[in-house]
Amino acid sequence: MVLDRALVLQMLHDAIGDDVDVFMVDLTVSDSVLPKVTVTLDGPLGLGIEECAKVSRRLARRIDEHYGEEAAYSLEVTSPGADQPLTDPRQYVRHVGRSLALKLADGTEKTGELLAATPEGVEIAEVVKVKTKKTTLPAAFYPFGDITEAKVVISFK
């Protein structure tokens, strides 16, 4: 059996419905003997297991209705872990005030406090080390089109 990714994507949008607290970050549908559907969801304030389970049940019901209940597949609905890169502009808002590590299209890397997130990009106060001193540079704006990877810097201090 082969699951059609475009069809599963439509089913996923139906399963999420009008819930503004949930959005899709990623969807993969493997092309193996036992197809695996992996959905990554997030929300403006993050997501709990309850929201993932609700979407999972709704999506499984839609897949079963379309492909038949005998269809063999595995379904995983999850939220991104702390070590996962930010891939959707809507994910940045809840991380304002935290430290972000950016990789830019020109090959440079910037690390600093996320001061603001807009639909167009992010404003970062970059922290640089000069010899043994850390210095915070004036805030700079980076459009999402220039960012190839962004991760929240986890600190255990």
Short mmCIF file of N, CA, C and O in Angstrom, two decimals, residues 48-58 77:
data_model
loop_
_atom_site.label_atom_id
_atom_site.label_comp_id
_atom_site.label_asym_id
_atom_site.label_seq_id
_atom_site.Cartn_x
_atom_site.Cartn_y
_atom_site.Cartn_z
N GLY A 48 1.14 20.26 24.06
CA GLY A 48 1.19 19.16 25.01
C GLY A 48 0.79 17.86 24.33
O GLY A 48 0.35 17.85 23.17
N ILE A 49 0.91 16.78 25.06
CA ILE A 49 0.60 15.47 24.51
C ILE A 49 -0.89 15.36 24.16
O ILE A 49 -1.26 14.65 23.23
N GLU A 50 -1.74 16.07 24.89
CA GLU A 50 -3.19 15.99 24.63
C GLU A 50 -3.53 16.48 23.22
O GLU A 50 -4.31 15.86 22.51
N GLU A 51 -2.92 17.61 22.83
CA GLU A 51 -3.19 18.16 21.50
C GLU A 51 -2.68 17.21 20.42
O GLU A 51 -3.36 16.98 19.41
N CYS A 52 -1.49 16.64 20.62
CA CYS A 52 -0.94 15.69 19.64
C CYS A 52 -1.83 14.46 19.52
O CYS A 52 -2.11 13.98 18.42
N ALA A 53 -2.30 13.96 20.67
CA ALA A 53 -3.16 12.76 20.67
C ALA A 53 -4.48 13.04 19.95
O ALA A 53 -4.97 12.20 19.19
N LYS A 54 -5.04 14.22 20.16
CA LYS A 54 -6.32 14.58 19.54
C LYS A 54 -6.18 14.61 18.02
O LYS A 54 -6.98 14.03 17.29
N VAL A 55 -5.12 15.27 17.52
CA VAL A 55 -4.89 15.33 16.08
C VAL A 55 -4.59 13.93 15.54
O VAL A 55 -5.06 13.55 14.47
N SER A 56 -3.83 13.14 16.29
CA SER A 56 -3.49 11.78 15.87
C SER A 56 -4.76 10.94 15.68
O SER A 56 -4.91 10.24 14.67
N ARG A 57 -5.68 10.99 16.64
CA ARG A 57 -6.93 10.22 16.54
C ARG A 57 -7.75 10.67 15.32
O ARG A 57 -8.27 9.86 14.56
N ARG A 58 -7.85 11.99 15.14
CA ARG A 58 -8.63 12.51 14.00
C ARG A 58 -8.01 12.11 12.67
O ARG A 58 -8.71 11.73 11.74
N VAL A 77 2.53 11.32 15.75
CA VAL A 77 2.23 12.75 15.82
C VAL A 77 2.97 13.28 17.04
O VAL A 77 2.77 12.81 18.15
#
